[in-house]
Coordinates of C-alpha atoms in Angstrom, one line a residue:
M1 CA -45.2 -78.2 -36.2
A2 CA -44.0 -77.0 -39.5
N3 CA -41.7 -79.4 -40.0
F4 CA -44.1 -82.8 -40.9
P5 CA -42.5 -84.7 -43.3
V6 CA -43.2 -83.6 -47.1
D7 CA -42.1 -85.9 -49.8
E8 CA -42.9 -83.6 -52.9
H9 CA -43.2 -86.2 -55.5
N10 CA -44.8 -89.1 -55.6
S11 CA -42.6 -91.9 -57.1
R12 CA -45.4 -94.4 -58.0
G13 CA -46.9 -92.6 -61.0
G14 CA -49.8 -92.4 -58.7
V15 CA -52.0 -89.6 -57.0
H16 CA -49.6 -88.2 -54.2
P17 CA -51.1 -89.7 -50.8
L18 CA -51.5 -86.6 -49.2
K19 CA -53.3 -85.3 -52.0
F20 CA -55.4 -88.5 -51.8
S21 CA -56.0 -88.0 -48.0
L22 CA -57.1 -84.6 -48.3
W23 CA -59.6 -85.5 -51.0
L24 CA -61.0 -88.0 -48.3
I25 CA -61.4 -85.6 -45.6
I26 CA -63.1 -83.2 -48.3
I27 CA -65.4 -85.9 -49.3
S28 CA -66.4 -86.6 -45.7
I29 CA -66.8 -83.2 -44.8
I30 CA -69.3 -82.9 -47.9
M31 CA -71.4 -86.1 -46.7
M32 CA -72.0 -84.2 -43.4
F33 CA -73.1 -81.4 -44.6
A34 CA -75.3 -82.7 -46.8
A35 CA -76.4 -85.1 -44.1
F36 CA -76.8 -81.5 -42.1
T37 CA -78.9 -79.9 -44.9
S38 CA -80.8 -82.4 -45.7
A39 CA -82.2 -83.0 -42.2
Y40 CA -82.5 -79.0 -42.3
I41 CA -85.2 -79.4 -45.1
V42 CA -86.9 -82.5 -43.8
R43 CA -86.9 -80.9 -40.1
R44 CA -88.5 -77.7 -41.6
E45 CA -91.4 -79.5 -43.0
E46 CA -92.5 -80.9 -39.9
G47 CA -93.6 -77.9 -38.4
N48 CA -92.8 -75.7 -35.1
W49 CA -90.0 -73.6 -36.9
L50 CA -89.0 -70.3 -35.7
E51 CA -89.1 -67.8 -38.6
F52 CA -86.3 -65.1 -37.8
D53 CA -84.1 -63.1 -39.9
L54 CA -80.3 -64.3 -40.3
P55 CA -77.6 -61.8 -38.8
N56 CA -76.7 -59.0 -41.3
I57 CA -73.2 -60.2 -40.5
L58 CA -73.5 -63.7 -42.5
L59 CA -73.1 -61.2 -45.5
V60 CA -69.9 -59.7 -44.2
N61 CA -68.5 -62.8 -43.3
T62 CA -69.6 -64.2 -47.1
I63 CA -67.3 -61.5 -48.6
L64 CA -64.6 -62.1 -46.0
I65 CA -64.0 -65.5 -47.1
L66 CA -64.4 -65.0 -50.5
L67 CA -61.6 -62.6 -50.2
S68 CA -59.8 -64.8 -48.4
S69 CA -60.1 -67.4 -50.9
V70 CA -58.6 -64.7 -53.4
T71 CA -55.9 -64.0 -51.3
M72 CA -55.0 -67.8 -50.8
Q73 CA -54.7 -68.3 -54.6
F74 CA -52.5 -65.3 -55.1
A75 CA -50.2 -66.7 -52.6
Y76 CA -49.8 -70.1 -54.3
N77 CA -49.3 -68.2 -57.6
S78 CA -46.4 -65.9 -55.9
A79 CA -45.0 -69.6 -54.6
T80 CA -45.1 -70.8 -58.3
Q81 CA -43.1 -67.5 -59.6
D82 CA -40.4 -67.8 -56.2
N83 CA -41.8 -64.7 -54.9
I84 CA -41.5 -65.4 -51.2
G85 CA -42.0 -61.9 -49.9
R86 CA -45.5 -61.8 -51.4
V87 CA -46.5 -65.5 -50.6
K88 CA -45.8 -64.4 -46.7
L89 CA -47.7 -61.3 -46.7
L90 CA -50.5 -62.9 -48.9
L91 CA -50.4 -65.9 -46.3
L92 CA -50.4 -63.3 -43.7
L93 CA -53.7 -61.6 -45.3
T94 CA -55.0 -65.1 -45.5
L95 CA -55.0 -66.0 -41.9
G96 CA -56.0 -61.9 -41.0
L97 CA -59.1 -62.5 -43.0
G98 CA -59.9 -66.0 -41.7
V99 CA -59.5 -64.9 -38.4
A100 CA -61.8 -62.1 -39.0
F101 CA -64.5 -64.5 -40.4
L102 CA -64.7 -66.4 -37.4
I103 CA -65.1 -63.2 -35.1
G104 CA -67.7 -62.1 -37.2
Q105 CA -69.3 -65.6 -36.6
W106 CA -69.1 -65.1 -33.1
Y107 CA -70.9 -61.6 -33.4
A108 CA -73.3 -63.6 -35.6
W109 CA -73.9 -65.9 -32.4
A110 CA -74.3 -62.8 -30.2
D111 CA -76.9 -61.0 -32.6
L112 CA -78.9 -64.8 -32.3
V113 CA -78.7 -64.5 -28.5
Q114 CA -79.7 -61.1 -28.7
N115 CA -82.6 -62.2 -30.4
N116 CA -83.6 -64.9 -27.8
I117 CA -82.7 -67.9 -30.4
Y118 CA -80.5 -70.3 -28.6
F119 CA -78.5 -73.6 -29.5
G120 CA -80.5 -75.5 -26.8
G121 CA -82.7 -75.3 -24.0
T122 CA -86.2 -74.6 -23.0
G123 CA -86.4 -71.6 -25.0
S124 CA -84.5 -73.0 -28.4
N125 CA -86.1 -73.9 -31.3
P126 CA -84.7 -76.4 -34.4
S127 CA -84.5 -73.6 -36.4
G128 CA -81.7 -72.0 -34.2
S129 CA -80.2 -74.8 -33.3
F130 CA -79.8 -75.8 -36.8
L131 CA -78.1 -72.5 -37.7
Y132 CA -75.6 -72.9 -34.6
V133 CA -74.6 -76.3 -35.8
L134 CA -74.0 -75.1 -39.3
T135 CA -72.0 -72.2 -38.9
G136 CA -70.4 -74.0 -35.5
V137 CA -69.2 -77.1 -37.7
H138 CA -68.2 -74.8 -40.6
G139 CA -66.4 -72.3 -37.7
F140 CA -64.4 -75.6 -36.4
H141 CA -62.9 -76.6 -40.0
L142 CA -62.3 -73.0 -40.3
I143 CA -60.1 -73.1 -37.6
T144 CA -58.3 -76.8 -38.7
G145 CA -58.3 -74.5 -42.3
L146 CA -56.3 -71.8 -40.4
I147 CA -54.0 -74.2 -38.3
F148 CA -52.8 -75.1 -42.2
V149 CA -52.1 -71.9 -43.3
L150 CA -50.8 -71.2 -40.1
I151 CA -48.1 -74.1 -41.0
V152 CA -47.9 -73.1 -44.4
F153 CA -46.9 -69.4 -43.4
L154 CA -44.0 -71.0 -40.9
S155 CA -42.7 -73.4 -44.0
S156 CA -42.4 -69.9 -45.9
L157 CA -40.4 -68.3 -43.2
K158 CA -37.9 -71.3 -43.8
Y159 CA -37.7 -70.6 -47.4
K160 CA -39.7 -74.6 -47.7
V161 CA -42.5 -73.1 -49.9
H162 CA -41.3 -72.0 -53.7
S163 CA -41.6 -73.3 -57.3
K164 CA -40.1 -76.5 -56.1
R165 CA -41.6 -77.4 -53.3
L166 CA -45.4 -76.5 -53.7
L167 CA -47.2 -79.5 -52.6
R168 CA -47.9 -77.6 -48.9
I169 CA -49.4 -74.5 -50.1
Q170 CA -51.1 -76.3 -53.1
L171 CA -52.9 -78.6 -50.5
C172 CA -53.6 -75.7 -48.3
T173 CA -55.0 -74.0 -51.5
V174 CA -57.1 -76.4 -52.2
Y175 CA -58.7 -76.8 -48.6
W176 CA -59.1 -73.3 -48.2
H177 CA -61.0 -73.1 -51.4
F178 CA -63.1 -75.8 -50.2
L179 CA -64.0 -74.3 -47.2
G180 CA -64.6 -71.1 -48.9
G181 CA -67.0 -73.0 -51.9
L182 CA -68.8 -74.7 -48.4
W183 CA -69.3 -71.1 -46.6
L184 CA -71.0 -70.1 -50.0
Y185 CA -73.4 -72.9 -50.2
L186 CA -74.4 -72.8 -46.8
Y187 CA -75.1 -68.8 -47.1
I188 CA -77.2 -69.3 -50.1
F189 CA -78.7 -72.5 -48.7
L190 CA -79.8 -70.5 -45.6
R191 CA -81.0 -67.5 -47.5
I192 CA -82.9 -69.8 -49.8
N193 CA -84.6 -72.2 -47.0
H194 CA -84.8 -69.9 -43.6

């Protein structure tokens, strides 16, 4: 799993193909969430919108994902300085914070169910359904980010992440920061529009 071929240098002088691919993925995710949040606003204006308090754990999750972004950046910085021991530790911390975030999302959903706010069915309302979709799709992408962090961690165990081999951790860091920024956007969006 951690042995996918990585050509660190692009001999053609342009953008590395993996960097280009990552940016295409990020742009497509941005477009998807722009569509979701636009639909949220349009649907809310149509009426029949249940008002309820957001689960308090979402604030804790926001802090967790921001902290994980910090640990990921420090892991990258440590790789540039060839401090492989610190890279491994910080990647493990990033993984732990990411998993804690997902557990927090699970508790947020449990809080919604406890308050009779469902994704679908006769007792559901579009406001609850949108909250499940926004947090669920972000959670899915966070799982892909955790897999990416795990791949980089396994590569670091084989000393394939250091100052002369930064592409994996650089791409992972960009994607992880993107996921953190996306969550921050969603959290602020929900606080303002919910």
